[in-house]
Tab-separated table of C-alpha atoms and ligand atoms in Angstrom:
chain	number	residue	atom	x	y	z
A	1	MET	CA	125.234	40.112	-61.337
A	2	PHE	CA	122.833	37.282	-60.529
A	3	ALA	CA	122.677	33.707	-61.698
A	4	ARG	CA	120.470	33.099	-64.722
A	5	ARG	CA	118.054	30.985	-62.724
A	6	MET	CA	117.024	33.988	-60.596
A	7	TYR	CA	115.519	35.780	-63.585
A	8	GLY	CA	112.758	33.218	-63.966
A	9	VAL	CA	111.586	33.548	-60.364
A	10	GLN	CA	109.038	36.008	-59.058
A	11	SER	CA	108.257	36.950	-55.475
A	12	SER	CA	105.224	35.099	-54.195
A	13	ALA	CA	102.126	37.285	-54.489
A	14	VAL	CA	100.833	35.577	-51.371
A	15	ARG	CA	103.872	36.413	-49.248
A	16	ASP	CA	103.696	40.009	-50.477
A	17	LEU	CA	100.037	40.165	-49.517
A	18	LEU	CA	100.710	38.790	-46.066
A	19	LYS	CA	102.430	42.099	-45.297
A	20	HIS	CA	99.014	43.773	-45.621
A	21	ALA	CA	97.466	41.088	-43.430
A	22	GLN	CA	99.537	42.478	-40.526
A	23	ARG	CA	97.932	45.923	-40.856
A	24	PRO	CA	95.547	46.675	-37.986
A	25	GLY	CA	91.916	46.084	-38.835
A	26	ILE	CA	92.455	44.102	-42.035
A	27	VAL	CA	90.561	40.822	-42.299
A	28	SER	CA	92.719	38.405	-44.237
A	29	LEU	CA	91.329	35.632	-46.381
A	30	ALA	CA	94.697	35.611	-48.120
A	31	GLY	CA	96.938	33.458	-45.956
A	32	GLY	CA	97.289	29.706	-46.202
A	33	ILE	CA	98.295	29.433	-42.600
A	34	PRO	CA	96.930	27.314	-39.769
A	35	ALA	CA	94.842	29.118	-37.157
A	36	PRO	CA	97.078	30.303	-34.300
A	37	ASP	CA	94.167	30.000	-31.868
A	38	LEU	CA	94.113	26.267	-32.653
A	39	PHE	CA	97.776	25.699	-31.778
A	40	ASP	CA	98.141	23.356	-28.814
A	41	ILE	CA	100.290	25.860	-26.929
A	42	GLU	CA	100.079	23.969	-23.648
A	43	GLY	CA	101.128	20.678	-25.260
A	44	LEU	CA	103.877	22.340	-27.300
A	45	HIS	CA	105.260	24.089	-24.204
A	46	ALA	CA	105.265	20.829	-22.258
A	47	ALA	CA	107.028	19.023	-25.135
A	48	LEU	CA	109.589	21.811	-25.454
A	49	GLU	CA	110.344	21.787	-21.747
A	50	ALA	CA	110.656	18.004	-21.640
A	51	SER	CA	112.875	18.058	-24.761
A	52	VAL	CA	115.327	20.477	-23.167
A	53	ARG	CA	115.154	18.802	-19.742
A	54	GLU	CA	115.588	15.252	-20.987
A	55	GLY	CA	117.353	15.697	-24.311
A	56	GLY	CA	120.770	16.521	-22.852
A	57	THR	CA	123.295	18.091	-25.194
A	58	ALA	CA	121.872	16.238	-28.226
A	59	VAL	CA	119.103	18.825	-28.745
A	60	PHE	CA	121.759	21.503	-29.231
A	61	GLN	CA	124.140	19.339	-31.274
A	62	TYR	CA	124.392	18.506	-34.988
A	63	GLY	CA	122.294	15.535	-36.025
A	64	GLN	CA	121.861	13.057	-38.864
A	65	THR	CA	120.942	14.377	-42.312
A	66	GLU	CA	118.107	11.845	-42.708
A	67	GLY	CA	116.613	12.908	-39.367
A	68	GLU	CA	116.507	11.591	-35.813
A	69	PRO	CA	115.970	7.822	-35.997
A	70	ALA	CA	113.188	7.838	-33.403
A	71	LEU	CA	111.346	10.615	-35.264
A	72	ARG	CA	111.701	8.771	-38.573
A	73	GLU	CA	110.199	5.751	-36.845
A	74	ALA	CA	107.331	7.818	-35.416
A	75	ILE	CA	106.633	9.364	-38.847
A	76	ALA	CA	106.630	5.952	-40.524
A	77	GLU	CA	104.027	4.870	-37.978
A	78	LEU	CA	101.964	8.015	-38.631
A	79	MET	CA	102.116	7.262	-42.362
A	80	ARG	CA	101.035	3.670	-41.847
A	81	GLY	CA	98.025	5.092	-39.974
A	82	ARG	CA	97.249	7.028	-43.178
A	83	GLY	CA	97.471	3.862	-45.245
A	84	VAL	CA	100.986	4.493	-46.591
A	85	ARG	CA	103.049	1.378	-45.918
A	86	CYS	CA	106.638	2.403	-45.302
A	87	SER	CA	109.566	1.894	-42.947
A	88	ALA	CA	111.716	4.430	-41.089
A	89	GLU	CA	114.485	3.929	-43.680
A	90	GLU	CA	112.165	5.381	-46.327
A	91	ILE	CA	111.634	8.626	-44.366
A	92	LEU	CA	113.731	11.762	-44.806
A	93	VAL	CA	112.975	14.509	-42.271
A	94	THR	CA	112.835	17.893	-44.016
A	95	ALA	CA	112.347	21.558	-43.157
A	96	GLY	CA	108.669	21.403	-44.093
A	97	SER	CA	107.114	19.899	-47.164
A	98	GLN	CA	108.558	22.883	-49.044
A	99	GLN	CA	112.093	21.606	-48.555
A	100	GLY	CA	110.943	18.177	-49.676
A	101	LEU	CA	109.802	19.814	-52.913
A	102	ASP	CA	113.089	21.643	-53.337
A	103	LEU	CA	115.118	18.478	-52.713
A	104	ALA	CA	112.933	16.508	-55.113
A	105	ALA	CA	113.489	19.176	-57.773
A	106	ARG	CA	117.263	19.104	-57.193
A	107	VAL	CA	117.347	15.343	-57.470
A	108	LEU	CA	114.973	14.833	-60.400
A	109	LEU	CA	115.166	17.905	-62.647
A	110	ASP	CA	117.843	19.207	-64.959
A	111	PRO	CA	117.571	22.677	-66.469
A	112	GLY	CA	115.029	22.291	-69.273
A	113	SER	CA	113.430	19.124	-67.843
A	114	THR	CA	109.666	19.084	-67.972
A	115	VAL	CA	107.555	18.930	-64.835
A	116	VAL	CA	103.784	18.575	-65.073
A	117	VAL	CA	101.566	20.655	-62.752
A	118	GLU	CA	97.838	21.221	-62.371
A	119	ARG	CA	96.365	24.529	-63.479
A	120	PRO	CA	96.021	26.266	-61.033
A	121	SER	CA	98.851	25.035	-58.845
A	122	TYR	CA	100.646	25.744	-55.561
A	123	LEU	CA	102.596	28.936	-56.055
A	124	ALA	CA	105.749	28.030	-54.143
A	125	ALA	CA	106.019	24.796	-56.117
A	126	LEU	CA	106.027	26.886	-59.283
A	127	GLN	CA	108.822	28.963	-57.720
A	128	THR	CA	110.788	25.823	-56.887
A	129	PHE	CA	110.466	24.547	-60.441
A	130	ALA	CA	111.463	27.959	-61.827
A	131	LEU	CA	114.594	27.928	-59.656
A	132	ALA	CA	115.346	24.454	-60.976
A	133	GLU	CA	115.031	25.998	-64.481
A	134	ALA	CA	112.477	23.372	-65.371
A	135	ARG	CA	109.895	23.649	-68.105
A	136	VAL	CA	106.419	23.624	-66.574
A	137	LEU	CA	103.601	21.878	-68.393
A	138	SER	CA	100.218	22.965	-66.969
A	139	VAL	CA	97.306	20.558	-67.203
A	140	PRO	CA	93.733	21.788	-66.680
A	141	SER	CA	91.846	20.657	-63.608
A	142	ASP	CA	88.215	20.589	-62.526
A	143	ASP	CA	86.246	19.553	-59.441
A	144	GLU	CA	87.832	16.088	-59.587
A	145	GLY	CA	91.359	17.482	-59.674
A	146	MET	CA	93.884	17.181	-62.495
A	147	ASN	CA	92.357	16.195	-65.824
A	148	VAL	CA	94.397	13.045	-66.398
A	149	ASP	CA	92.824	12.381	-69.799
A	150	ALA	CA	94.114	15.740	-71.014
A	151	LEU	CA	97.554	14.873	-69.671
A	152	ALA	CA	97.506	11.390	-71.206
A	153	GLU	CA	96.918	12.948	-74.634
A	154	ARG	CA	100.095	14.986	-74.333
A	155	LEU	CA	102.466	12.837	-72.320
A	156	ARG	CA	104.676	10.318	-74.114
A	157	PRO	CA	107.259	8.110	-72.388
A	158	GLY	CA	110.312	10.151	-71.442
A	159	ASP	CA	108.602	13.530	-72.018
A	160	ALA	CA	108.529	14.612	-68.380
A	161	ARG	CA	110.619	13.882	-65.310
A	162	ALA	CA	107.852	14.437	-62.773
A	163	ILE	CA	104.156	15.088	-62.274
A	164	TYR	CA	103.488	17.369	-59.310
A	165	VAL	CA	100.120	16.969	-57.658
A	166	VAL	CA	98.420	17.927	-54.384
A	167	PRO	CA	95.791	15.179	-54.241
A	168	ASP	CA	93.902	16.238	-51.108
A	169	PHE	CA	92.387	19.704	-50.636
A	170	GLY	CA	94.882	21.332	-52.933
A	171	ASN	CA	96.287	24.789	-52.685
A	172	PRO	CA	94.751	26.985	-54.090
A	173	THR	CA	91.536	25.167	-55.028
A	174	GLY	CA	90.714	22.902	-52.067
A	175	ARG	CA	89.955	20.211	-54.663
A	176	THR	CA	90.548	16.505	-54.164
A	177	LEU	CA	91.735	14.185	-56.922
A	178	SER	CA	89.005	11.566	-57.412
A	179	LEU	CA	89.750	7.864	-56.927
A	180	ALA	CA	89.269	7.081	-60.611
A	181	ARG	CA	91.737	9.790	-61.590
A	182	ARG	CA	94.230	8.658	-58.950
A	183	ARG	CA	94.254	5.209	-60.515
A	184	GLN	CA	94.508	6.703	-63.979
A	185	LEU	CA	97.396	8.944	-62.940
A	186	VAL	CA	99.388	6.106	-61.371
A	187	ASP	CA	98.757	4.037	-64.469
A	188	LEU	CA	99.935	6.877	-66.710
A	189	ALA	CA	103.068	7.400	-64.587
A	190	LEU	CA	103.881	3.704	-64.920
A	191	ARG	CA	103.295	3.655	-68.674
A	192	THR	CA	105.388	6.739	-69.312
A	193	GLY	CA	108.095	6.137	-66.712
A	194	THR	CA	107.349	9.432	-64.964
A	195	MET	CA	107.833	10.068	-61.251
A	196	ILE	CA	104.849	11.389	-59.277
A	197	LEU	CA	105.553	14.074	-56.695
A	198	GLU	CA	102.658	13.706	-54.270
A	199	ASP	CA	102.451	16.710	-51.939
A	200	ASP	CA	100.065	16.110	-49.064
A	201	PRO	CA	100.219	18.704	-46.314
A	202	TYR	CA	96.407	18.941	-45.951
A	203	GLY	CA	95.068	15.369	-46.236
A	204	ALA	CA	94.846	14.883	-42.463
A	205	LEU	CA	92.505	17.871	-42.248
A	206	ARG	CA	89.511	16.083	-43.721
A	207	PHE	CA	86.150	16.967	-42.265
A	208	ASP	CA	83.718	15.468	-44.788
A	209	GLY	CA	83.677	12.265	-46.811
A	210	GLN	CA	86.030	9.296	-46.821
A	211	ARG	CA	89.806	9.383	-47.018
A	212	LEU	CA	90.984	8.231	-50.458
A	213	PRO	CA	94.069	6.055	-50.930
A	214	SER	CA	97.222	8.058	-51.532
A	215	LEU	CA	99.025	7.818	-54.866
A	216	HIS	CA	101.871	6.226	-52.928
A	217	ALA	CA	99.537	3.455	-51.727
A	218	LEU	CA	98.083	2.953	-55.214
A	219	ALA	CA	101.544	2.698	-56.769
A	220	LEU	CA	102.476	0.116	-54.169
A	221	GLU	CA	99.290	-1.785	-55.002
A	222	ALA	CA	100.271	-1.649	-58.675
A	223	GLY	CA	103.665	-3.145	-57.794
A	224	ALA	CA	105.615	0.066	-58.438
A	225	PRO	CA	106.253	1.760	-55.077
A	226	GLY	CA	109.263	3.595	-56.516
A	227	ARG	CA	107.065	5.702	-58.809
A	228	VAL	CA	105.801	8.042	-56.076
A	229	LEU	CA	107.703	10.445	-53.936
A	230	HIS	CA	105.355	11.462	-51.125
A	231	LEU	CA	105.716	14.686	-49.145
A	232	SER	CA	103.929	15.750	-45.998
A	233	SER	CA	104.319	18.083	-43.065
A	234	PHE	CA	103.626	18.974	-39.456
A	235	SER	CA	102.930	22.568	-40.518
A	236	LYS	CA	99.173	22.414	-40.924
A	237	ILE	CA	98.418	19.975	-38.121
A	238	LEU	CA	100.874	21.075	-35.426
A	239	SER	CA	102.993	24.168	-36.132
A	240	PRO	CA	104.587	25.613	-39.265
A	241	GLY	CA	107.168	27.563	-37.253
A	242	LEU	CA	108.900	24.352	-36.189
A	243	ARG	CA	109.678	23.816	-39.897
A	244	LEU	CA	109.329	20.060	-39.951
A	245	GLY	CA	108.012	17.864	-42.711
A	246	TRP	CA	109.089	14.668	-44.396
A	247	MET	CA	109.607	12.798	-47.631
A	248	VAL	CA	108.671	9.144	-48.154
A	249	ALA	CA	110.745	7.746	-50.975
A	250	PRO	CA	112.356	4.523	-52.146
A	251	PRO	CA	115.907	4.074	-50.767
A	252	GLU	CA	117.711	5.049	-53.980
A	253	VAL	CA	115.779	8.331	-54.232
A	254	LEU	CA	116.112	8.994	-50.521
A	255	ARG	CA	119.893	8.603	-50.705
A	256	GLN	CA	120.085	11.234	-53.445
A	257	ALA	CA	117.738	13.571	-51.571
A	258	ALA	CA	119.851	13.194	-48.415
A	259	LEU	CA	122.952	14.089	-50.441
A	260	ALA	CA	121.211	17.221	-51.684
A	261	LYS	CA	120.072	18.043	-48.157
A	262	GLN	CA	123.648	17.805	-46.877
A	263	ALA	CA	124.524	20.632	-49.224
A	264	VAL	CA	121.433	22.676	-48.291
A	265	ASP	CA	121.313	22.563	-44.486
A	266	LEU	CA	123.196	19.469	-43.206
A	267	HIS	CA	120.120	18.404	-41.230
A	268	SER	CA	116.820	19.707	-39.825
A	269	CYS	CA	116.741	21.457	-36.448
A	270	SER	CA	117.596	19.023	-33.620
A	271	LEU	CA	115.444	20.810	-31.047
A	272	SER	CA	112.368	20.891	-33.314
A	273	GLN	CA	112.781	17.192	-34.038
A	274	ARG	CA	113.064	16.299	-30.373
A	275	LEU	CA	110.051	18.493	-29.573
A	276	VAL	CA	107.873	16.846	-32.203
A	277	MET	CA	109.035	13.362	-31.164
A	278	THR	CA	108.070	14.124	-27.562
A	279	TYR	CA	104.782	15.632	-28.661
A	280	LEU	CA	103.885	12.631	-30.821
A	281	ALA	CA	104.733	10.251	-27.959
A	282	SER	CA	102.272	12.150	-25.721
A	283	GLY	CA	99.394	11.064	-27.993
A	284	ARG	CA	98.028	14.623	-28.111
A	285	LEU	CA	98.203	14.946	-31.898
A	286	GLN	CA	95.862	12.035	-32.574
A	287	ALA	CA	93.557	13.234	-29.814
A	288	ARG	CA	93.379	16.751	-31.277
A	289	MET	CA	92.795	15.886	-34.940
A	290	PRO	CA	88.978	15.653	-34.629
A	291	LEU	CA	88.929	19.018	-32.845
A	292	LEU	CA	90.980	20.639	-35.608
A	293	ALA	CA	88.776	19.153	-38.318
A	294	GLU	CA	85.642	20.348	-36.536
A	295	ALA	CA	87.000	23.875	-36.111
A	296	TYR	CA	87.965	24.145	-39.791
A	297	ARG	CA	84.648	22.700	-40.894
A	298	GLU	CA	82.849	25.362	-38.861
A	299	ARG	CA	85.006	28.065	-40.458
A	300	ARG	CA	84.430	26.732	-43.982
A	301	ASP	CA	80.688	26.731	-43.390
A	302	ALA	CA	80.617	30.173	-41.775
A	303	LEU	CA	82.601	31.838	-44.566
A	304	SER	CA	80.672	30.036	-47.330
A	305	ALA	CA	77.340	31.061	-45.812
A	306	ALA	CA	78.414	34.669	-45.224
A	307	LEU	CA	79.697	35.015	-48.806
A	308	ARG	CA	76.443	33.606	-50.109
A	309	ARG	CA	74.394	36.025	-47.996
A	310	HIS	CA	76.367	39.115	-48.974
A	311	LEU	CA	77.485	38.397	-52.534
A	312	GLY	CA	74.905	35.920	-53.804
A	313	ASP	CA	75.552	34.736	-57.351
A	314	HIS	CA	78.196	37.368	-58.053
A	315	LEU	CA	80.774	35.095	-56.442
A	316	GLN	CA	80.727	31.329	-56.986
A	317	THR	CA	82.755	29.208	-54.559
A	318	ASN	CA	83.315	25.481	-54.191
A	319	ARG	CA	82.827	23.405	-51.029
A	320	PRO	CA	85.975	21.382	-50.274
A	321	ASP	CA	85.854	18.393	-47.925
A	322	GLY	CA	88.868	19.551	-45.957
A	323	GLY	CA	91.913	21.785	-45.876
A	324	MET	CA	91.898	25.561	-45.717
A	325	PHE	CA	90.738	27.033	-49.023
A	326	LEU	CA	87.688	27.978	-51.051
A	327	TRP	CA	88.261	28.517	-54.750
A	328	GLY	CA	86.034	31.188	-56.208
A	329	SER	CA	85.195	32.832	-59.481
A	330	VAL	CA	83.344	35.908	-60.683
A	331	ALA	CA	82.026	36.440	-64.185
A	332	ARG	CA	84.567	35.787	-66.946
A	333	GLY	CA	86.255	38.909	-68.197
A	334	LEU	CA	86.409	40.490	-64.749
A	335	ASP	CA	89.755	40.890	-63.014
A	336	THR	CA	90.000	39.936	-59.351
A	337	ALA	CA	93.324	41.796	-59.084
A	338	ARG	CA	91.360	45.065	-59.449
A	339	LEU	CA	88.732	43.790	-57.012
A	340	LEU	CA	91.541	43.174	-54.524
A	341	GLU	CA	92.770	46.771	-54.768
A	342	ILE	CA	89.315	47.991	-53.762
A	343	ALA	CA	88.883	45.233	-51.169
A	344	LEU	CA	92.117	46.288	-49.496
A	345	GLU	CA	90.673	49.806	-49.085
A	346	GLU	CA	87.560	48.218	-47.576
A	347	GLY	CA	89.679	46.198	-45.133
A	348	VAL	CA	89.626	42.658	-46.510
A	349	ILE	CA	92.118	40.742	-48.644
A	350	PHE	CA	92.189	37.531	-50.681
A	351	VAL	CA	94.526	36.179	-53.362
A	352	PRO	CA	93.662	36.806	-57.027
A	353	GLY	CA	93.737	33.494	-58.890
A	354	ALA	CA	96.128	34.601	-61.636
A	355	ALA	CA	99.053	34.132	-59.221
A	356	PHE	CA	98.555	30.360	-59.237
A	357	HIS	CA	98.798	29.880	-62.980
A	358	ALA	CA	102.073	29.058	-64.685
A	359	ASP	CA	100.373	29.958	-67.981
A	360	GLU	CA	96.995	31.248	-69.247
A	361	PRO	CA	96.032	33.037	-66.018
A	362	GLU	CA	92.327	32.924	-65.228
A	363	THR	CA	91.930	36.446	-63.968
A	364	HIS	CA	88.321	35.992	-62.849
A	365	THR	CA	89.293	33.483	-60.131
A	366	LEU	CA	90.353	33.928	-56.516
A	367	ARG	CA	91.459	31.973	-53.454
A	368	LEU	CA	89.738	32.567	-50.135
A	369	SER	CA	91.185	31.003	-47.005
A	370	TYR	CA	88.898	30.392	-44.039
A	371	SER	CA	91.506	28.866	-41.740
A	372	THR	CA	92.130	31.909	-39.543
A	373	VAL	CA	88.627	33.407	-39.829
A	374	ARG	CA	86.298	32.780	-36.915
A	375	PRO	CA	82.575	32.781	-37.677
A	376	ASP	CA	81.883	36.353	-36.458
A	377	THR	CA	84.821	37.664	-38.510
A	378	ALA	CA	83.555	35.757	-41.563
A	379	GLU	CA	80.483	38.010	-41.503
A	380	THR	CA	82.649	41.143	-41.428
A	381	ALA	CA	84.850	39.775	-44.229
A	382	ALA	CA	81.853	39.091	-46.461
A	383	GLU	CA	80.266	42.491	-45.729
A	384	ARG	CA	83.488	44.254	-46.691
A	385	LEU	CA	83.923	42.141	-49.798
A	386	ALA	CA	80.355	42.950	-50.822
A	387	ARG	CA	81.070	46.681	-50.389
A	388	ALA	CA	84.175	46.265	-52.529
A	389	TRP	CA	82.106	44.365	-55.088
A	390	ARG	CA	79.548	47.190	-55.381
A	391	ARG	CA	82.335	49.725	-55.987
A	392	PHE	CA	83.987	47.341	-58.471
A	393	GLU	CA	80.734	47.006	-60.406
A	394	ALA	CA	80.072	50.737	-60.324
A	395	GLU	CA	83.402	51.564	-61.968
A	396	ARG	CA	82.794	49.198	-64.896
A	397	PRO	CA	81.439	50.718	-68.078
A	398	HIS	CA	77.776	49.721	-68.598
B	401	PLP	C1	100.503	22.450	-51.292
B	401	PLP	C2	101.535	22.893	-50.324
B	401	PLP	N1	102.713	22.257	-50.303
B	401	PLP	C3	103.679	22.610	-49.445
B	401	PLP	C4	103.500	23.643	-48.549
B	401	PLP	C5	104.652	23.994	-47.659
B	401	PLP	O1	104.392	23.714	-46.339
B	401	PLP	P1	105.515	23.464	-45.275
B	401	PLP	O2	106.846	23.676	-45.903
B	401	PLP	O3	105.255	24.443	-44.186
B	401	PLP	O4	105.322	22.060	-44.839
B	401	PLP	C6	102.289	24.351	-48.532
B	401	PLP	C7	102.091	25.478	-47.615
B	401	PLP	O5	101.252	26.309	-47.745
B	401	PLP	C8	101.280	23.949	-49.454
B	401	PLP	O6	100.107	24.573	-49.504
């Protein structure tokens, strides 16, 4: 009854878990969502009101597929502030970075085309590539991000259509691609004629260390700006419910993506676009970024410390410089999916790492999100996880 492409797609384990997160009393380390208590409700209300008051009928009317010109201009300026040189004509407004990914897949991939991803990788990107009936080539990663040497050994010119990478504070690992590897990756993309899909919803949420140049900027520096398709979003820094993100791409790619978008949704929501335009013009976003970074840093530190206190060496976690996630592991051979079943009974959830692997799942890994966990709740989360851990250990044969 269904199209062949549907058989390769699985429901996101994370979305399924989020149902449990709604249950009263559960502490969720499972979501990848921004903290609702950090939304600028007052500023968003004011922008919404002004949009409706001043926007006339346009906010309720159809709009341009590429996005509202003034918003494209404002996004181009935001990108220039992040060191990505681009003009409004290179911006396509999308329904979140997720739609940017879907459009990129529609434009670049045929059934059977190869797309390179990191292992582990963002789950919904894997879903997008499955729907595109692409072949996924997973490349190992470590604390410096994707292992580009390992990729270089396998990738010959023409082998792959795209390399998908989340260079800053990736989902699920929180890792950042090092500068040396960024240069190496751009170089490899140039040598092999492969497009880079740079997905950057988290880069603005840096709370330690120095911002690294984007792959887009490095490709421009190398004289090949067309090699990188850059995606970003207002979801993590403003509101995911508005469903607004963007693609930065060379004109010929952007034209194709806009064609695909016409078929998908004609254009992104006019009211959301007007709201975000008004909000950006108020200057509140720039003013709030340090506050957001500080709040997430505090949450990272609180959860890391609480896990250390309650679980000690049983659970190893990394210490990302930004974003929303800790990547953890327990001893090899153990299965965090079973640990989750017990943890759910104890009132805390996380995402077992296997979900993020297109192949060779590492079942002893897990993703822990601190974004919605205030410091006092972090203590409760770690206590419950430690209780679950003791039960998990007790049921193992000795
Ligand atoms: C790496 C990555 N890309 C894209 C997205 C999609 O975000 P949105 O469509 O809300 O911009 C997410 C959301 O969790 C993500 O983690």
